[in-house]
mmCIF file of C-alpha atoms in Angstrom:
data_model
loop_
_atom_site.group_PDB
_atom_site.id
_atom_site.type_symbol
_atom_site.label_atom_id
_atom_site.label_comp_id
_atom_site.label_asym_id
_atom_site.label_seq_id
_atom_site.Cartn_x
_atom_site.Cartn_y
_atom_site.Cartn_z
ATOM 1 C CA MET A 25 71.401 87.963 156.839
ATOM 2 C CA ASN A 26 70.008 85.188 155.129
ATOM 3 C CA HIS A 27 72.999 82.673 155.177
ATOM 4 C CA SER A 28 70.586 80.033 152.890
ATOM 5 C CA ARG A 29 69.083 82.968 150.213
ATOM 6 C CA ILE A 30 72.986 84.460 149.648
ATOM 7 C CA LEU A 31 74.420 80.637 149.281
ATOM 8 C CA ARG A 32 70.994 79.889 146.711
ATOM 9 C CA ILE A 33 71.677 83.561 144.646
ATOM 10 C CA THR A 34 75.623 82.691 144.636
ATOM 11 C CA ASN A 35 74.833 79.274 143.491
ATOM 12 C CA VAL A 36 72.347 80.627 140.552
ATOM 13 C CA VAL A 37 75.137 83.080 139.688
ATOM 14 C CA LEU A 38 77.781 80.227 139.361
ATOM 15 C CA LEU A 39 75.583 77.945 137.405
ATOM 16 C CA LEU A 40 74.742 80.931 134.818
ATOM 17 C CA THR A 41 78.431 81.349 134.705
ATOM 18 C CA GLY A 42 79.537 78.342 133.999
ATOM 19 C CA TYR A 43 81.701 77.153 136.988
ATOM 20 C CA GLN A 44 79.292 74.552 139.229
ATOM 21 C CA MET A 45 77.282 71.452 138.519
ATOM 22 C CA HIS A 46 75.938 71.476 141.666
ATOM 23 C CA TRP A 47 72.082 72.490 143.039
ATOM 24 C CA PHE A 48 71.990 74.523 146.643
ATOM 25 C CA GLU A 49 69.371 72.599 148.174
ATOM 26 C CA LYS A 50 67.495 74.988 150.811
ATOM 27 C CA LYS A 51 66.379 71.834 153.542
ATOM 28 C CA SER A 52 69.406 69.931 153.735
ATOM 29 C CA GLN A 53 72.221 73.316 153.021
ATOM 30 C CA ARG A 54 73.841 71.472 150.843
ATOM 31 C CA PHE A 55 75.604 71.591 146.835
ATOM 32 C CA ARG A 56 74.599 68.595 145.413
ATOM 33 C CA LEU A 57 75.500 67.250 142.081
ATOM 34 C CA SER A 58 72.300 68.167 139.029
ATOM 35 C CA LEU A 59 72.036 67.215 135.301
ATOM 36 C CA PRO A 60 70.681 71.159 134.770
ATOM 37 C CA GLY A 61 74.278 71.786 135.956
ATOM 38 C CA VAL A 62 75.800 68.909 134.105
ATOM 39 C CA LEU A 63 74.319 69.873 130.852
ATOM 40 C CA ASN A 64 75.076 73.638 131.057
ATOM 41 C CA ILE A 65 78.854 72.808 131.438
ATOM 42 C CA PHE A 66 79.040 70.393 128.465
ATOM 43 C CA VAL A 67 76.390 73.088 126.050
ATOM 44 C CA LEU A 68 79.432 75.559 127.258
ATOM 45 C CA GLY A 69 82.423 72.710 126.167
ATOM 46 C CA VAL A 70 81.109 72.520 122.631
ATOM 47 C CA ILE A 71 80.031 76.039 122.165
ATOM 48 C CA TYR A 72 83.986 76.620 123.453
ATOM 49 C CA ALA A 73 85.180 74.124 121.480
ATOM 50 C CA GLY A 74 83.892 75.537 118.197
ATOM 51 C CA CYS A 75 85.290 79.489 119.372
ATOM 52 C CA PHE A 76 88.355 77.434 120.530
ATOM 53 C CA SER A 77 88.695 76.057 116.640
ATOM 54 C CA GLN A 78 88.711 80.223 114.633
ATOM 55 C CA HIS A 79 91.924 80.472 116.756
ATOM 56 C CA PHE A 80 93.017 78.087 114.171
ATOM 57 C CA ASP A 81 91.340 78.910 110.855
ATOM 58 C CA SER A 82 94.086 80.652 108.059
ATOM 59 C CA LYS A 83 91.407 82.165 106.582
ATOM 60 C CA SER A 84 90.271 84.903 109.322
ATOM 61 C CA SER A 85 90.968 88.510 108.219
ATOM 62 C CA LEU A 86 91.356 89.662 112.458
ATOM 63 C CA LEU A 87 93.995 86.350 113.609
ATOM 64 C CA LYS A 88 95.702 88.259 110.466
ATOM 65 C CA VAL A 89 95.798 91.707 110.794
ATOM 66 C CA LEU A 90 96.547 91.190 114.398
ATOM 67 C CA LYS A 91 99.524 89.403 113.609
ATOM 68 C CA ASP A 92 100.973 91.595 110.975
ATOM 69 C CA VAL A 93 100.804 94.790 113.382
ATOM 70 C CA SER A 94 101.866 93.114 116.375
ATOM 71 C CA PRO A 95 103.367 90.012 116.080
ATOM 72 C CA PHE A 96 103.634 90.524 120.080
ATOM 73 C CA LEU A 97 99.925 91.438 121.195
ATOM 74 C CA PHE A 98 99.842 88.068 118.968
ATOM 75 C CA LEU A 99 101.859 85.526 121.434
ATOM 76 C CA LEU A 100 99.896 86.898 124.229
ATOM 77 C CA THR A 101 96.249 86.233 122.547
ATOM 78 C CA ARG A 102 97.241 82.381 121.766
ATOM 79 C CA THR A 103 99.063 81.858 125.591
ATOM 80 C CA GLN A 104 95.877 83.444 126.549
ATOM 81 C CA LEU A 105 94.329 81.263 124.642
ATOM 82 C CA LEU A 106 96.037 78.214 125.480
ATOM 83 C CA LEU A 107 95.811 79.317 129.263
ATOM 84 C CA GLY A 108 92.294 79.530 129.152
ATOM 85 C CA ALA A 109 91.857 75.879 127.603
ATOM 86 C CA LYS A 110 93.473 74.950 130.777
ATOM 87 C CA VAL A 111 91.771 76.992 133.033
ATOM 88 C CA PHE A 112 88.385 75.631 131.224
ATOM 89 C CA ALA A 113 89.530 71.620 132.079
ATOM 90 C CA TYR A 114 90.088 73.494 135.741
ATOM 91 C CA ALA A 115 87.510 74.854 135.864
ATOM 92 C CA VAL A 116 85.424 71.324 135.879
ATOM 93 C CA TYR A 117 87.517 69.156 137.841
ATOM 94 C CA SER A 118 88.021 72.334 140.825
ATOM 95 C CA SER A 119 83.990 72.708 140.999
ATOM 96 C CA VAL A 120 83.809 69.207 142.071
ATOM 97 C CA LYS A 121 86.739 68.823 144.163
ATOM 98 C CA SER A 122 85.858 71.881 146.358
ATOM 99 C CA VAL A 123 82.485 70.414 147.012
ATOM 100 C CA GLY A 124 82.358 69.341 149.872
ATOM 101 C CA ALA A 125 84.857 71.690 151.575
ATOM 102 C CA VAL A 126 82.615 74.262 150.790
ATOM 103 C CA ASN A 127 79.513 72.309 151.974
ATOM 104 C CA SER A 128 82.096 72.321 155.204
ATOM 105 C CA LEU A 129 81.952 75.573 155.725
ATOM 106 C CA VAL A 130 78.416 76.045 154.993
ATOM 107 C CA GLU A 131 77.749 73.014 158.032
ATOM 108 C CA THR A 132 79.346 75.796 160.526
ATOM 109 C CA LEU A 133 77.215 77.995 159.607
ATOM 110 C CA PRO A 134 73.810 78.888 161.210
ATOM 111 C CA THR A 135 70.398 77.907 159.244
ATOM 112 C CA ARG A 136 68.181 80.517 160.502
ATOM 113 C CA HIS A 137 66.163 82.794 158.616
ATOM 114 C CA SER A 138 66.345 86.888 159.666
ATOM 115 C CA GLY A 139 65.976 88.968 157.798
ATOM 116 C CA PHE A 140 66.873 91.686 154.923
ATOM 117 C CA ARG A 141 69.934 93.392 155.937
ATOM 118 C CA LYS A 142 73.197 95.536 155.228
ATOM 119 C CA ASP A 143 75.260 93.148 155.754
ATOM 120 C CA GLU A 144 73.432 91.021 153.260
ATOM 121 C CA VAL A 145 72.834 93.864 150.510
ATOM 122 C CA ILE A 146 76.980 94.007 150.925
ATOM 123 C CA ALA A 147 76.767 90.697 150.022
ATOM 124 C CA TYR A 148 75.221 91.060 146.978
ATOM 125 C CA VAL A 149 76.965 93.452 146.044
ATOM 126 C CA LEU A 150 81.032 91.914 146.024
ATOM 127 C CA LEU A 151 78.648 89.067 143.512
ATOM 128 C CA GLY A 152 77.600 91.325 141.251
ATOM 129 C CA SER A 153 79.249 94.319 140.820
ATOM 130 C CA THR A 154 81.641 92.667 138.067
ATOM 131 C CA PHE A 155 78.813 92.021 136.376
ATOM 132 C CA GLY A 156 77.508 95.079 136.609
ATOM 133 C CA ILE A 157 80.287 97.104 135.637
ATOM 134 C CA LEU A 158 81.053 94.513 132.231
ATOM 135 C CA PHE A 159 77.445 95.078 131.932
ATOM 136 C CA CYS A 160 78.199 98.996 131.506
ATOM 137 C CA PHE A 161 80.729 98.756 128.707
ATOM 138 C CA VAL A 162 78.487 95.657 126.900
ATOM 139 C CA LEU A 163 76.440 98.124 126.674
ATOM 140 C CA TYR A 164 77.836 100.873 125.943
ATOM 141 C CA ILE A 165 79.488 99.267 122.929
ATOM 142 C CA SER A 166 76.751 97.619 121.930
ATOM 143 C CA TYR A 167 75.582 101.486 121.758
ATOM 144 C CA GLU A 168 78.588 102.645 119.905
ATOM 145 C CA MET A 169 77.903 99.794 117.227
ATOM 146 C CA LYS A 170 74.161 100.883 116.732
ATOM 147 C CA PHE A 171 73.224 97.780 118.525
ATOM 148 C CA GLU A 172 74.769 95.740 115.771
ATOM 149 C CA LEU A 173 76.244 91.731 116.090
ATOM 150 C CA PRO A 174 79.506 92.289 115.052
ATOM 151 C CA PRO A 175 80.983 88.888 112.266
ATOM 152 C CA LEU A 176 80.844 85.429 113.683
ATOM 153 C CA GLU A 177 84.151 84.603 113.368
ATOM 154 C CA ASP A 178 85.243 87.840 115.338
ATOM 155 C CA ALA A 179 82.524 87.081 117.580
ATOM 156 C CA MET A 180 83.481 83.422 118.224
ATOM 157 C CA ILE A 181 87.723 84.404 118.401
ATOM 158 C CA GLY A 182 87.079 86.900 120.941
ATOM 159 C CA MET A 183 84.313 84.618 123.341
ATOM 160 C CA ALA A 184 87.492 81.682 123.075
ATOM 161 C CA LEU A 185 88.982 84.775 124.877
ATOM 162 C CA PHE A 186 86.308 85.924 127.335
ATOM 163 C CA LEU A 187 84.713 82.736 128.435
ATOM 164 C CA PRO A 188 86.923 80.689 130.367
ATOM 165 C CA HIS A 189 87.897 83.662 132.060
ATOM 166 C CA LEU A 190 84.937 84.361 132.816
ATOM 167 C CA ILE A 191 84.327 80.025 134.012
ATOM 168 C CA LEU A 192 87.534 80.235 136.623
ATOM 169 C CA ALA A 193 86.269 84.145 137.814
ATOM 170 C CA GLY A 194 83.852 82.009 139.658
ATOM 171 C CA SER A 195 85.722 80.258 141.297
ATOM 172 C CA LEU A 196 86.797 84.142 143.121
ATOM 173 C CA ARG A 197 83.451 85.551 143.602
ATOM 174 C CA LEU A 198 82.372 81.877 145.555
ATOM 175 C CA TYR A 199 85.878 82.569 147.855
ATOM 176 C CA ILE A 200 84.499 86.126 148.439
ATOM 177 C CA VAL A 201 80.752 85.191 149.139
ATOM 178 C CA LEU A 202 82.150 82.553 151.863
ATOM 179 C CA ALA A 203 84.394 85.198 153.072
ATOM 180 C CA TRP A 204 81.996 86.737 154.001
ATOM 181 C CA LEU A 205 79.647 84.636 155.892
ATOM 182 C CA THR A 206 82.239 82.941 157.420
ATOM 183 C CA ARG A 207 83.205 87.128 158.387
ATOM 184 C CA GLY A 208 79.574 87.301 159.541
ATOM 185 C CA GLN A 209 79.750 83.892 162.142
ATOM 186 C CA LEU A 210 82.945 85.081 163.509
ATOM 187 C CA ASN A 211 81.766 88.019 164.253
ATOM 188 C CA GLU A 212 78.498 85.887 166.189
ATOM 189 C CA LEU A 213 80.460 84.088 167.839
ATOM 190 C CA LYS A 214 82.639 87.150 169.230
ATOM 191 C CA ARG A 215 79.039 89.133 171.077
ATOM 192 C CA ASN A 216 78.667 85.504 172.365
ATOM 193 C CA ALA A 217 82.286 84.952 174.261
ATOM 194 C CA GLU A 218 81.687 88.451 174.882
ATOM 195 C CA GLU A 219 78.319 88.366 176.510
ATOM 196 C CA GLU A 220 79.230 84.888 178.624
ATOM 197 C CA LEU A 221 82.681 86.351 179.941
ATOM 198 C CA ARG A 222 80.933 90.220 181.574
ATOM 199 C CA ALA A 223 77.679 87.785 182.825
ATOM 200 C CA ASN A 224 81.019 85.566 184.500
ATOM 201 C CA MET A 225 82.149 88.112 185.979
ATOM 202 C CA THR A 226 79.407 90.489 187.513
ATOM 203 C CA LYS A 227 78.750 86.709 189.368
ATOM 204 C CA ASP A 228 82.085 86.665 190.589
ATOM 205 C CA GLU A 229 81.718 90.457 191.812
ATOM 206 C CA ALA A 230 78.309 90.505 193.017
ATOM 207 C CA ASN A 231 79.786 87.852 195.259
ATOM 208 C CA ILE A 232 76.587 85.970 195.351
ATOM 209 C CA ALA A 233 74.966 84.711 197.824
ATOM 210 C CA SER A 234 73.613 80.993 197.215
ATOM 211 C CA THR A 235 76.515 79.523 196.448
ATOM 212 C CA SER A 236 75.193 76.492 194.783
ATOM 213 C CA PHE A 237 73.388 78.327 191.997
ATOM 214 C CA ALA A 238 76.992 80.162 191.865
ATOM 215 C CA ILE A 239 79.059 77.182 191.570
ATOM 216 C CA SER A 240 75.861 75.991 188.797
ATOM 217 C CA ALA A 241 76.017 79.317 186.650
ATOM 218 C CA LYS A 242 79.683 79.404 186.535
ATOM 219 C CA THR A 243 79.305 75.135 184.853
ATOM 220 C CA THR A 244 77.520 76.407 182.421
ATOM 221 C CA SER A 245 79.693 79.394 181.347
ATOM 222 C CA VAL A 246 82.191 77.305 181.131
ATOM 223 C CA ASP A 247 80.610 75.046 179.538
ATOM 224 C CA THR A 248 78.878 77.533 176.749
ATOM 225 C CA LEU A 249 81.771 78.414 176.197
ATOM 226 C CA GLU A 250 84.154 74.827 175.553
ATOM 227 C CA ASN A 251 81.043 75.112 173.371
ATOM 228 C CA LEU A 252 81.572 78.327 171.814
ATOM 229 C CA LYS A 253 85.668 77.386 171.202
ATOM 230 C CA ARG A 254 84.710 73.706 169.510
ATOM 231 C CA LYS A 255 82.457 75.951 167.115
ATOM 232 C CA LEU A 256 85.325 78.901 166.349
ATOM 233 C CA GLU A 257 87.618 75.361 165.868
ATOM 234 C CA ILE A 258 85.553 73.943 163.768
ATOM 235 C CA LEU A 259 84.345 76.761 161.340
ATOM 236 C CA GLY A 260 88.483 77.585 161.582
ATOM 237 C CA SER A 261 89.351 74.737 160.010
ATOM 238 C CA SER A 262 86.794 74.772 157.590
ATOM 239 C CA PHE A 263 87.284 78.230 155.823
ATOM 240 C CA ARG A 264 91.331 76.355 155.568
ATOM 241 C CA PHE A 265 89.947 73.600 154.227
ATOM 242 C CA PHE A 266 87.906 75.173 152.227
ATOM 243 C CA PHE A 267 90.769 77.581 151.145
ATOM 244 C CA GLN A 268 93.391 74.956 150.148
ATOM 245 C CA SER A 269 90.773 73.518 147.769
ATOM 246 C CA ILE A 270 90.136 76.401 145.935
ATOM 247 C CA GLN A 271 93.886 78.087 146.139
ATOM 248 C CA HIS A 272 95.111 76.732 142.380
ATOM 249 C CA SER A 273 92.010 78.269 140.583
ATOM 250 C CA LEU A 274 92.658 81.478 142.510
ATOM 251 C CA ILE A 275 96.347 81.286 141.585
ATOM 252 C CA LEU A 276 95.749 80.223 137.747
ATOM 253 C CA LEU A 277 93.097 83.391 137.686
ATOM 254 C CA PHE A 278 96.126 85.402 138.762
ATOM 255 C CA ALA A 279 97.715 84.772 135.946
ATOM 256 C CA MET A 280 95.435 85.114 133.684
ATOM 257 C CA ASN A 281 94.659 88.603 134.961
ATOM 258 C CA GLY A 282 98.130 89.146 134.089
ATOM 259 C CA ASN A 283 98.440 88.578 130.630
ATOM 260 C CA CYS A 284 94.866 90.139 130.185
ATOM 261 C CA LEU A 285 96.557 93.649 131.854
ATOM 262 C CA LEU A 286 99.489 92.916 129.615
ATOM 263 C CA GLY A 287 97.810 93.046 126.644
ATOM 264 C CA GLY A 288 95.500 95.647 126.937
ATOM 265 C CA ILE A 289 98.422 97.866 128.638
ATOM 266 C CA TYR A 290 100.922 96.814 125.315
ATOM 267 C CA SER A 291 97.622 97.687 122.958
ATOM 268 C CA LEU A 292 96.556 100.771 124.886
ATOM 269 C CA THR A 293 100.531 102.192 124.287
ATOM 270 C CA TYR A 294 100.576 101.086 120.583
ATOM 271 C CA TYR A 295 96.966 102.586 119.851
ATOM 272 C CA TRP A 296 98.145 106.082 120.593
ATOM 273 C CA ASN A 297 101.349 106.326 118.859
ATOM 274 C CA THR A 298 100.839 104.411 116.072
ATOM 275 C CA TRP A 299 97.573 102.896 115.958
ATOM 276 C CA HIS A 300 94.941 105.333 116.666
ATOM 277 C CA ILE A 301 95.715 106.506 113.129
ATOM 278 C CA ILE A 302 93.771 103.172 111.287
ATOM 279 C CA PHE A 303 90.893 104.041 113.830
ATOM 280 C CA GLU A 304 87.718 106.153 112.823
ATOM 281 C CA ASP A 305 86.161 108.345 115.805
ATOM 282 C CA ARG A 306 83.638 105.690 116.214
ATOM 283 C CA LYS A 307 86.177 102.533 116.379
ATOM 284 C CA ARG A 308 88.426 104.678 118.486
ATOM 285 C CA ARG A 309 86.326 105.394 120.721
ATOM 286 C CA ILE A 310 84.803 101.145 121.189
ATOM 287 C CA PHE A 311 89.018 100.286 121.433
ATOM 288 C CA TYR A 312 89.069 103.085 124.365
ATOM 289 C CA ALA A 313 85.668 101.216 125.901
ATOM 290 C CA ALA A 314 86.944 97.345 125.531
ATOM 291 C CA ASN A 315 90.596 98.138 126.685
ATOM 292 C CA ALA A 316 88.843 99.680 130.548
ATOM 293 C CA SER A 317 86.865 97.580 130.646
ATOM 294 C CA ILE A 318 89.934 95.237 131.525
ATOM 295 C CA TYR A 319 91.124 97.538 134.181
ATOM 296 C CA ALA A 320 87.668 97.978 135.260
ATOM 297 C CA CYS A 321 86.127 94.289 136.164
ATOM 298 C CA ILE A 322 89.650 93.638 137.072
ATOM 299 C CA ALA A 323 89.867 96.185 139.408
ATOM 300 C CA SER A 324 86.742 95.499 141.067
ATOM 301 C CA ASP A 325 87.387 91.500 141.522
ATOM 302 C CA TYR A 326 90.125 93.189 143.030
ATOM 303 C CA ILE A 327 89.402 95.891 145.408
ATOM 304 C CA CYS A 328 86.214 92.922 146.433
ATOM 305 C CA LEU A 329 88.855 90.791 147.456
ATOM 306 C CA MET A 330 90.677 93.301 149.668
ATOM 307 C CA VAL A 331 87.460 94.688 150.961
ATOM 308 C CA VAL A 332 86.365 91.615 152.564
ATOM 309 C CA LEU A 333 90.460 90.733 153.245
ATOM 310 C CA PHE A 334 90.235 93.726 155.649
ATOM 311 C CA ILE A 335 87.084 93.418 157.069
ATOM 312 C CA MET A 336 87.789 90.035 158.121
ATOM 313 C CA GLU A 337 91.088 90.256 159.363
ATOM 314 C CA LYS A 338 89.362 93.522 161.622
ATOM 315 C CA GLU A 339 87.364 91.390 162.612
ATOM 316 C CA ARG A 340 89.342 88.407 164.241
ATOM 317 C CA MET A 341 91.620 90.596 165.622
ATOM 318 C CA ASN A 342 88.914 92.394 167.230
ATOM 319 C CA PHE A 343 88.330 88.924 168.770
ATOM 320 C CA ILE A 344 91.518 88.744 170.328
ATOM 321 C CA ARG A 345 91.379 92.611 171.563
ATOM 322 C CA CYS A 346 87.803 91.739 173.302
ATOM 323 C CA LEU A 347 89.863 88.137 174.740
ATOM 324 C CA ASP A 348 92.389 89.813 175.485
ATOM 325 C CA LEU A 349 90.816 92.893 178.303
ATOM 326 C CA PHE A 350 89.358 90.032 179.503
ATOM 327 C CA LEU A 351 92.293 88.042 180.273
ATOM 328 C CA ALA A 352 94.247 91.758 181.462
ATOM 329 C CA GLN A 353 92.202 91.377 183.786
ATOM 330 C CA ARG A 354 93.560 88.813 186.400
ATOM 331 C CA ASN A 355 91.398 87.989 189.374
ATOM 332 C CA SER A 356 88.374 88.934 186.996
ATOM 333 C CA LEU A 357 87.575 84.876 185.216
ATOM 334 C CA SER A 358 87.596 82.009 187.195
ATOM 335 C CA LYS A 359 90.303 79.603 186.710
ATOM 336 C CA LYS A 360 89.046 77.023 184.386
ATOM 337 C CA MET A 361 87.718 80.674 182.610
ATOM 338 C CA ARG A 362 90.292 81.495 181.711
ATOM 339 C CA PRO A 363 92.321 78.900 180.523
ATOM 340 C CA LEU A 364 89.075 79.290 178.001
ATOM 341 C CA ALA A 365 90.082 82.507 176.944
ATOM 342 C CA LYS A 366 93.329 81.470 175.823
ATOM 343 C CA ASP A 367 92.398 78.482 174.106
ATOM 344 C CA ILE A 368 89.975 80.077 171.636
ATOM 345 C CA LYS A 369 92.197 83.080 171.568
ATOM 346 C CA ALA A 370 94.822 80.818 170.127
ATOM 347 C CA ILE A 371 92.828 79.310 167.744
ATOM 348 C CA LEU A 372 92.413 82.956 166.421
ATOM 349 C CA LYS A 373 95.797 82.942 166.358
ATOM 350 C CA ARG A 374 96.320 79.662 164.260
ATOM 351 C CA SER A 375 93.463 78.712 162.383
ATOM 352 C CA PHE A 376 92.470 82.017 160.344
ATOM 353 C CA TYR A 377 95.665 82.162 158.594
ATOM 354 C CA THR A 378 96.198 80.993 154.695
ATOM 355 C CA LYS A 379 98.965 80.158 152.894
ATOM 356 C CA PHE A 380 99.273 79.537 149.603
ATOM 357 C CA HIS A 381 101.111 76.328 149.897
ATOM 358 C CA SER A 382 101.520 76.888 153.320
ATOM 359 C CA PHE A 383 104.619 79.146 151.681
ATOM 360 C CA LEU A 384 102.377 82.903 150.715
ATOM 361 C CA ARG A 385 99.757 84.101 153.234
ATOM 362 C CA PHE A 386 96.412 85.286 151.365
ATOM 363 C CA ASP A 387 96.120 88.628 153.534
ATOM 364 C CA LEU A 388 95.795 92.075 152.591
ATOM 365 C CA SER A 389 99.278 92.170 152.440
ATOM 366 C CA TYR A 390 100.160 90.144 150.806
ATOM 367 C CA VAL A 391 97.218 89.928 148.203
ATOM 368 C CA SER A 392 97.938 93.819 147.578
ATOM 369 C CA LEU A 393 101.831 92.989 147.195
ATOM 370 C CA MET A 394 100.617 89.982 144.312
ATOM 371 C CA VAL A 395 99.201 92.853 142.461
ATOM 372 C CA PHE A 396 101.936 95.642 142.941
ATOM 373 C CA ALA A 397 104.471 93.208 141.534
ATOM 374 C CA GLN A 398 102.614 92.104 138.599
ATOM 375 C CA SER A 399 101.467 95.829 138.196
ATOM 376 C CA ILE A 400 105.605 96.204 137.576
ATOM 377 C CA ILE A 401 106.342 93.385 135.959
ATOM 378 C CA ILE A 402 103.804 94.007 133.041
ATOM 379 C CA SER A 403 105.229 97.777 133.326
ATOM 380 C CA LEU A 404 108.944 96.645 132.607
ATOM 381 C CA ILE A 405 107.346 94.359 129.436
ATOM 382 C CA VAL A 406 105.967 96.970 127.554
ATOM 383 C CA ILE A 407 108.347 99.763 128.194
ATOM 384 C CA PHE A 408 111.207 97.199 127.254
ATOM 385 C CA HIS A 409 108.921 96.567 124.211
ATOM 386 C CA TYR A 410 108.171 99.802 123.821
ATOM 387 C CA LEU A 411 111.572 100.805 123.678
ATOM 388 C CA ASN A 412 113.283 98.274 121.882
ATOM 389 C CA ASP A 413 110.793 99.525 118.902
ATOM 390 C CA GLU A 414 112.150 102.448 118.633
ATOM 391 C CA ILE A 415 115.413 102.163 118.493
ATOM 392 C CA LEU A 416 114.579 99.940 115.527
ATOM 393 C CA LEU A 417 112.826 102.591 113.781
ATOM 394 C CA LEU A 418 115.497 104.434 115.285
ATOM 395 C CA LYS A 419 117.732 102.336 113.238
ATOM 396 C CA GLU A 420 116.404 101.575 109.674
ATOM 397 C CA GLU A 421 115.485 105.748 109.270
ATOM 398 C CA LEU A 422 119.030 106.282 110.019
ATOM 399 C CA ASN A 423 119.556 103.443 107.583
ATOM 400 C CA SER A 424 118.175 105.228 105.169
ATOM 401 C CA LYS A 425 119.932 108.523 105.227
ATOM 402 C CA ASP A 426 123.011 106.677 104.861
ATOM 403 C CA ASP A 427 122.206 105.133 102.075
#
């Protein structure tokens, strides 16, 4: 796959969504601060400030209805708004802070160009799957609204909630793409190490007659394996450094996703029981589509993340098993090659483990556990509020009967 092409397309997507202010230079293979990127963030900031202020307009009929119908949902909206303001400011800071780590990781990736292959197609799917799902929902909702624009005030209220989420989600897409490219480089290093170790075994078993040639061949193999070890160590440390620079953005995104899911599930639960009365057929379909888009987009991001984490871990374990296979044959490797193979195995075990603040591992099992715990907490909150409201209604009914 063509790493440079993937990074350029990723860069364009992140610029359009407002997460990055940097431009990827093809010649230097580095992200550098660009004037269009800075202007783009400034324009988005002005638009966001106008949309943010609309939430405090006392004349807004949408906010009045929301507050009257469900004070808890109104509180969730305000939480999302205030969290979004912090996220917008932090996303700008994070993109500037992480660019050094991104550049150091990009330097470890090969710069040569190759043809359009399956791995590159998968990279684009991972990058754009959520946008594709979101576009389908927007198209359907527009059709149901007969392609008429909503009132400007209502659109601005929705934009204030959506824009910070869209920007911060760029951090996850950047992580997914770079993790996928790192996996490809890890696979290439595994192939090189396997070829070198197998060639060394062949030379030993064939008992090459020319001693000088055998010594020269072994020396070359040792140097090649030593170079490969250094590349792997740099790749692992660069990837860990990149994750550390972006970890706060991922934590904030998980928090925003949790609040969105809580609002979506809460509103859907109450819609099924009471709110559907005030909706006509067309508006019901719009509500269902808007509500479903929350789950679909968040699920798409989580699935892409888990797929990358699973494949990267699988690649790492395949590399370790490959080394174990050679190390198990005690007499097959020379005394110089064997310690190098063990060092490479140790690097694989040590360098590609990423943790939030050196506390919580960021791998498939722990991310799945975090999503599961998030779902349980959301369900408990919705059940608590629903049962509490039902009890209050029952008390009112009993009091009215007593009267």
